[in-house]
Amino acid sequence: FDHLDQALRAAGCERHDVVNLIRFFVDVDADQDVVNKHQKEWFGGHIPTSTTVEVTRLATDPRLRFEIHVVAAAPAEA
């Protein structure tokens, strides 16, 4: 989520600009509750739409257990 903050800032967005999440877990049962808790604290009451998917493995590194895809709507410039 720290990296997500950096990416959002680079795009001119903030946490409340996130409109959709797609969460990929290697083991939903083992990890979803921990991620849900951290995600709830991180968003601080903002609740974007989300989809959770369980996958066999993540392509970038077989040791990874969780990946998140985020869509944010950048605020209109005045």
Tab-separated table of N, CA, C and O in Angstrom:
chain	number	residue	atom	x	y	z
A	1	PHE	N	0.814	-1.186	0.000
A	1	PHE	CA	0.000	0.000	0.000
A	1	PHE	C	0.866	1.262	0.000
A	1	PHE	O	0.437	2.292	-0.479
A	2	ASP	N	2.081	1.185	0.530
A	2	ASP	CA	2.990	2.326	0.460
A	2	ASP	C	3.327	2.645	-0.995
A	2	ASP	O	3.369	3.810	-1.383
A	3	HIS	N	3.556	1.608	-1.795
A	3	HIS	CA	3.839	1.827	-3.213
A	3	HIS	C	2.618	2.410	-3.921
A	3	HIS	O	2.753	3.224	-4.841
A	4	LEU	N	1.456	2.006	-3.500
A	4	LEU	CA	0.234	2.538	-4.088
A	4	LEU	C	0.109	4.033	-3.812
A	4	LEU	O	-0.264	4.809	-4.691
A	5	ASP	N	0.445	4.460	-2.598
A	5	ASP	CA	0.457	5.899	-2.296
A	5	ASP	C	1.376	6.646	-3.255
A	5	ASP	O	1.023	7.704	-3.772
A	6	GLN	N	2.553	6.099	-3.507
A	6	GLN	CA	3.507	6.741	-4.413
A	6	GLN	C	2.952	6.834	-5.831
A	6	GLN	O	3.071	7.869	-6.486
A	7	ALA	N	2.350	5.763	-6.313
A	7	ALA	CA	1.782	5.758	-7.662
A	7	ALA	C	0.625	6.741	-7.781
A	7	ALA	O	0.498	7.454	-8.788
A	8	LEU	N	-0.225	6.796	-6.761
A	8	LEU	CA	-1.342	7.733	-6.784
A	8	LEU	C	-0.847	9.177	-6.820
A	8	LEU	O	-1.330	9.995	-7.610
A	9	ARG	N	0.126	9.498	-5.979
A	9	ARG	CA	0.690	10.862	-5.968
A	9	ARG	C	1.284	11.225	-7.324
A	9	ARG	O	1.101	12.331	-7.820
A	10	ALA	N	1.990	10.286	-7.931
A	10	ALA	CA	2.613	10.540	-9.240
A	10	ALA	C	1.562	10.844	-10.305
A	10	ALA	O	1.839	11.572	-11.263
A	11	ALA	N	0.357	10.296	-10.129
A	11	ALA	CA	-0.734	10.529	-11.086
A	11	ALA	C	-1.608	11.716	-10.694
A	11	ALA	O	-2.613	11.992	-11.350
A	12	GLY	N	-1.246	12.402	-9.613
A	12	GLY	CA	-2.050	13.535	-9.160
A	12	GLY	C	-3.300	13.123	-8.417
A	12	GLY	O	-4.267	13.876	-8.361
A	13	CYS	N	-3.279	11.925	-7.841
A	13	CYS	CA	-4.452	11.392	-7.143
A	13	CYS	C	-4.123	11.155	-5.672
A	13	CYS	O	-2.975	11.183	-5.256
A	14	GLU	N	-5.194	10.893	-4.924
A	14	GLU	CA	-5.083	10.525	-3.522
A	14	GLU	C	-5.918	9.268	-3.278
A	14	GLU	O	-6.621	8.797	-4.166
A	15	ARG	N	-5.860	8.771	-2.076
A	15	ARG	CA	-6.578	7.542	-1.748
A	15	ARG	C	-8.068	7.629	-2.073
A	15	ARG	O	-8.660	6.675	-2.575
A	16	HIS	N	-8.680	8.754	-1.793
A	16	HIS	CA	-10.127	8.882	-2.026
A	16	HIS	C	-10.485	8.939	-3.511
A	16	HIS	O	-11.651	8.879	-3.874
A	17	ASP	N	-9.480	9.032	-4.401
A	17	ASP	CA	-9.725	9.017	-5.846
A	17	ASP	C	-9.795	7.602	-6.412
A	17	ASP	O	-10.160	7.415	-7.575
A	18	VAL	N	-9.470	6.595	-5.603
A	18	VAL	CA	-9.540	5.206	-6.051
A	18	VAL	C	-11.005	4.817	-6.213
A	18	VAL	O	-11.812	4.998	-5.298
A	19	VAL	N	-11.351	4.297	-7.402
A	19	VAL	CA	-12.742	3.935	-7.675
A	19	VAL	C	-12.947	2.429	-7.793
A	19	VAL	O	-14.063	1.937	-7.668
A	20	ASN	N	-11.858	1.671	-8.038
A	20	ASN	CA	-12.008	0.224	-8.204
A	20	ASN	C	-10.712	-0.486	-7.865
A	20	ASN	O	-9.628	0.017	-8.151
A	21	LEU	N	-10.845	-1.647	-7.246
A	21	LEU	CA	-9.717	-2.517	-6.930
A	21	LEU	C	-9.986	-3.902	-7.497
A	21	LEU	O	-11.116	-4.382	-7.440
A	22	ILE	N	-8.945	-4.540	-8.024
A	22	ILE	CA	-9.000	-5.965	-8.318
A	22	ILE	C	-7.852	-6.577	-7.524
A	22	ILE	O	-6.700	-6.201	-7.699
A	23	ARG	N	-8.208	-7.474	-6.625
A	23	ARG	CA	-7.229	-8.070	-5.726
A	23	ARG	C	-7.016	-9.527	-6.121
A	23	ARG	O	-7.968	-10.279	-6.253
A	24	PHE	N	-5.752	-9.898	-6.300
A	24	PHE	CA	-5.386	-11.254	-6.687
A	24	PHE	C	-4.653	-11.913	-5.522
A	24	PHE	O	-3.633	-11.412	-5.068
A	25	PHE	N	-5.195	-13.021	-5.044
A	25	PHE	CA	-4.605	-13.774	-3.935
A	25	PHE	C	-4.188	-15.162	-4.416
A	25	PHE	O	-4.933	-15.798	-5.158
A	26	VAL	N	-3.065	-15.629	-3.925
A	26	VAL	CA	-2.673	-17.016	-4.153
A	26	VAL	C	-3.431	-17.922	-3.184
A	26	VAL	O	-3.781	-19.047	-3.522
A	27	ASP	N	-3.738	-17.411	-1.989
A	27	ASP	CA	-4.483	-18.181	-0.982
A	27	ASP	C	-5.448	-17.230	-0.264
A	27	ASP	O	-5.083	-16.596	0.722
A	28	VAL	N	-6.661	-17.137	-0.769
A	28	VAL	CA	-7.658	-16.220	-0.199
A	28	VAL	C	-7.881	-16.510	1.280
A	28	VAL	O	-7.902	-15.592	2.100
A	29	ASP	N	-8.045	-17.781	1.635
A	29	ASP	CA	-8.331	-18.135	3.027
A	29	ASP	C	-7.232	-17.655	3.980
A	29	ASP	O	-7.516	-17.186	5.080
A	30	ALA	N	-5.989	-17.764	3.577
A	30	ALA	CA	-4.878	-17.413	4.452
A	30	ALA	C	-4.637	-15.914	4.547
A	30	ALA	O	-4.182	-15.431	5.581
A	31	ASP	N	-4.942	-15.170	3.487
A	31	ASP	CA	-4.486	-13.779	3.428
A	31	ASP	C	-5.571	-12.704	3.360
A	31	ASP	O	-5.296	-11.545	3.653
A	32	GLN	N	-6.771	-13.053	2.979
A	32	GLN	CA	-7.785	-12.027	2.755
A	32	GLN	C	-8.123	-11.212	4.005
A	32	GLN	O	-8.244	-9.985	3.935
A	33	ASP	N	-8.243	-11.851	5.153
A	33	ASP	CA	-8.603	-11.112	6.369
A	33	ASP	C	-7.543	-10.076	6.737
A	33	ASP	O	-7.868	-8.950	7.124
A	34	VAL	N	-6.275	-10.439	6.586
A	34	VAL	CA	-5.187	-9.502	6.893
A	34	VAL	C	-5.218	-8.322	5.927
A	34	VAL	O	-5.107	-7.160	6.336
A	35	VAL	N	-5.388	-8.606	4.650
A	35	VAL	CA	-5.433	-7.533	3.647
A	35	VAL	C	-6.670	-6.662	3.862
A	35	VAL	O	-6.594	-5.437	3.790
A	36	ASN	N	-7.809	-7.273	4.145
A	36	ASN	CA	-9.028	-6.492	4.398
A	36	ASN	C	-8.833	-5.517	5.557
A	36	ASN	O	-9.249	-4.356	5.480
A	37	LYS	N	-8.206	-5.971	6.632
A	37	LYS	CA	-7.972	-5.113	7.795
A	37	LYS	C	-7.070	-3.939	7.425
A	37	LYS	O	-7.375	-2.782	7.730
A	38	HIS	N	-5.978	-4.232	6.759
A	38	HIS	CA	-5.047	-3.165	6.370
A	38	HIS	C	-5.694	-2.214	5.358
A	38	HIS	O	-5.561	-0.992	5.457
A	39	GLN	N	-6.435	-2.768	4.419
A	39	GLN	CA	-7.097	-1.960	3.401
A	39	GLN	C	-8.119	-1.017	4.042
A	39	GLN	O	-8.204	0.162	3.678
A	40	LYS	N	-8.876	-1.515	5.001
A	40	LYS	CA	-9.863	-0.683	5.690
A	40	LYS	C	-9.190	0.484	6.407
A	40	LYS	O	-9.639	1.632	6.306
A	41	GLU	N	-8.099	0.206	7.101
A	41	GLU	CA	-7.356	1.273	7.781
A	41	GLU	C	-6.761	2.258	6.777
A	41	GLU	O	-6.800	3.465	6.982
A	42	TRP	N	-6.208	1.745	5.691
A	42	TRP	CA	-5.549	2.573	4.687
A	42	TRP	C	-6.529	3.530	4.018
A	42	TRP	O	-6.235	4.693	3.822
A	43	PHE	N	-7.725	3.024	3.680
A	43	PHE	CA	-8.723	3.868	3.017
A	43	PHE	C	-9.458	4.791	3.989
A	43	PHE	O	-10.030	5.796	3.565
A	44	GLY	N	-9.475	4.463	5.262
A	44	GLY	CA	-10.075	5.347	6.252
A	44	GLY	C	-11.529	5.701	6.008
A	44	GLY	O	-11.920	6.852	6.124
A	45	GLY	N	-12.345	4.734	5.637
A	45	GLY	CA	-13.770	4.986	5.445
A	45	GLY	C	-14.193	5.060	3.983
A	45	GLY	O	-15.362	4.896	3.663
A	46	HIS	N	-13.268	5.336	3.082
A	46	HIS	CA	-13.571	5.331	1.645
A	46	HIS	C	-13.663	3.883	1.190
A	46	HIS	O	-12.792	3.070	1.498
A	47	ILE	N	-14.731	3.532	0.474
A	47	ILE	CA	-14.914	2.146	0.050
A	47	ILE	C	-15.125	2.089	-1.471
A	47	ILE	O	-16.237	2.264	-1.953
A	48	PRO	N	-14.047	1.851	-2.220
A	48	PRO	CA	-14.204	1.697	-3.666
A	48	PRO	C	-14.799	0.325	-3.996
A	48	PRO	O	-14.787	-0.587	-3.158
A	49	THR	N	-15.307	0.167	-5.207
A	49	THR	CA	-15.767	-1.157	-5.613
A	49	THR	C	-14.560	-2.073	-5.706
A	49	THR	O	-13.437	-1.617	-5.905
A	50	SER	N	-14.800	-3.376	-5.547
A	50	SER	CA	-13.661	-4.290	-5.615
A	50	SER	C	-14.095	-5.673	-6.074
A	50	SER	O	-15.256	-6.061	-5.941
A	51	THR	N	-13.117	-6.386	-6.618
A	51	THR	CA	-13.270	-7.780	-7.005
A	51	THR	C	-12.082	-8.532	-6.433
A	51	THR	O	-10.953	-8.036	-6.480
A	52	THR	N	-12.326	-9.717	-5.885
A	52	THR	CA	-11.260	-10.548	-5.354
A	52	THR	C	-11.202	-11.831	-6.161
A	52	THR	O	-12.221	-12.472	-6.400
A	53	VAL	N	-9.978	-12.180	-6.582
A	53	VAL	CA	-9.761	-13.357	-7.412
A	53	VAL	C	-8.675	-14.220	-6.776
A	53	VAL	O	-7.655	-13.696	-6.327
A	54	GLU	N	-8.901	-15.527	-6.734
A	54	GLU	CA	-7.847	-16.435	-6.281
A	54	GLU	C	-7.189	-17.034	-7.522
A	54	GLU	O	-7.866	-17.505	-8.437
A	55	VAL	N	-5.848	-16.991	-7.543
A	55	VAL	CA	-5.071	-17.487	-8.677
A	55	VAL	C	-4.093	-18.556	-8.213
A	55	VAL	O	-3.778	-18.654	-7.024
A	56	THR	N	-3.586	-19.331	-9.137
A	56	THR	CA	-2.626	-20.382	-8.812
A	56	THR	C	-1.298	-19.801	-8.379
A	56	THR	O	-0.692	-20.248	-7.413
A	57	ARG	N	-0.826	-18.786	-9.109
A	57	ARG	CA	0.400	-18.079	-8.735
A	57	ARG	C	0.412	-16.754	-9.462
A	57	ARG	O	-0.333	-16.543	-10.412
A	58	LEU	N	1.293	-15.861	-9.014
A	58	LEU	CA	1.474	-14.569	-9.666
A	58	LEU	C	2.698	-14.661	-10.561
A	58	LEU	O	3.722	-15.236	-10.195
A	59	ALA	N	2.606	-14.107	-11.753
A	59	ALA	CA	3.618	-14.315	-12.786
A	59	ALA	C	4.962	-13.662	-12.497
A	59	ALA	O	5.996	-14.168	-12.927
A	60	THR	N	4.986	-12.556	-11.779
A	60	THR	CA	6.239	-11.827	-11.613
A	60	THR	C	7.240	-12.510	-10.694
A	60	THR	O	8.440	-12.390	-10.885
A	61	ASP	N	6.760	-13.217	-9.693
A	61	ASP	CA	7.653	-13.900	-8.748
A	61	ASP	C	6.829	-14.964	-8.025
A	61	ASP	O	5.826	-14.637	-7.381
A	62	PRO	N	7.226	-16.212	-8.099
A	62	PRO	CA	6.425	-17.283	-7.488
A	62	PRO	C	6.301	-17.175	-5.972
A	62	PRO	O	5.451	-17.825	-5.375
A	63	ARG	N	7.111	-16.338	-5.322
A	63	ARG	CA	7.016	-16.165	-3.871
A	63	ARG	C	5.916	-15.191	-3.471
A	63	ARG	O	5.511	-15.148	-2.316
A	64	LEU	N	5.417	-14.400	-4.420
A	64	LEU	CA	4.384	-13.408	-4.100
A	64	LEU	C	3.059	-14.095	-3.810
A	64	LEU	O	2.719	-15.117	-4.399
A	65	ARG	N	2.303	-13.493	-2.891
A	65	ARG	CA	1.018	-14.065	-2.480
A	65	ARG	C	-0.159	-13.153	-2.769
A	65	ARG	O	-1.311	-13.573	-2.733
A	66	PHE	N	0.109	-11.872	-3.060
A	66	PHE	CA	-0.961	-10.891	-3.227
A	66	PHE	C	-0.532	-9.840	-4.239
A	66	PHE	O	0.615	-9.405	-4.245
A	67	GLU	N	-1.456	-9.457	-5.096
A	67	GLU	CA	-1.234	-8.357	-6.026
A	67	GLU	C	-2.528	-7.574	-6.119
A	67	GLU	O	-3.622	-8.137	-6.014
A	68	ILE	N	-2.403	-6.269	-6.315
A	68	ILE	CA	-3.589	-5.416	-6.398
A	68	ILE	C	-3.510	-4.551	-7.632
A	68	ILE	O	-2.454	-4.022	-7.985
A	69	HIS	N	-4.623	-4.456	-8.333
A	69	HIS	CA	-4.774	-3.594	-9.508
A	69	HIS	C	-5.749	-2.494	-9.104
A	69	HIS	O	-6.852	-2.786	-8.617
A	70	VAL	N	-5.355	-1.252	-9.272
A	70	VAL	CA	-6.167	-0.119	-8.797
A	70	VAL	C	-6.486	0.823	-9.942
A	70	VAL	O	-5.616	1.133	-10.758
A	71	VAL	N	-7.728	1.286	-9.978
A	71	VAL	CA	-8.145	2.331	-10.910
A	71	VAL	C	-8.548	3.534	-10.089
A	71	VAL	O	-9.349	3.432	-9.157
A	72	ALA	N	-7.956	4.684	-10.427
A	72	ALA	CA	-8.302	5.934	-9.745
A	72	ALA	C	-8.766	6.942	-10.776
A	72	ALA	O	-8.290	6.940	-11.922
A	73	ALA	N	-9.683	7.793	-10.386
A	73	ALA	CA	-10.179	8.870	-11.250
A	73	ALA	C	-9.509	10.171	-10.802
A	73	ALA	O	-9.767	10.652	-9.698
A	74	ALA	N	-8.636	10.678	-11.655
A	74	ALA	CA	-7.918	11.915	-11.320
A	74	ALA	C	-8.897	13.077	-11.250
A	74	ALA	O	-9.810	13.183	-12.069
A	75	PRO	N	-8.720	13.944	-10.255
A	75	PRO	CA	-9.613	15.096	-10.146
A	75	PRO	C	-9.454	16.023	-11.352
A	75	PRO	O	-8.364	16.137	-11.919
A	76	ALA	N	-10.550	16.647	-11.740
A	76	ALA	CA	-10.519	17.583	-12.869
A	76	ALA	C	-9.696	18.804	-12.478
A	76	ALA	O	-9.762	19.283	-11.352
A	77	GLU	N	-8.901	19.268	-13.432
A	77	GLU	CA	-8.107	20.468	-13.188
A	77	GLU	C	-8.970	21.695	-13.441
A	77	GLU	O	-9.753	21.739	-14.369
A	78	ALA	N	-8.799	22.704	-12.579
A	78	ALA	CA	-9.603	23.931	-12.730
A	78	ALA	C	-8.996	24.861	-13.763
A	78	ALA	O	-7.893	24.817	-14.127
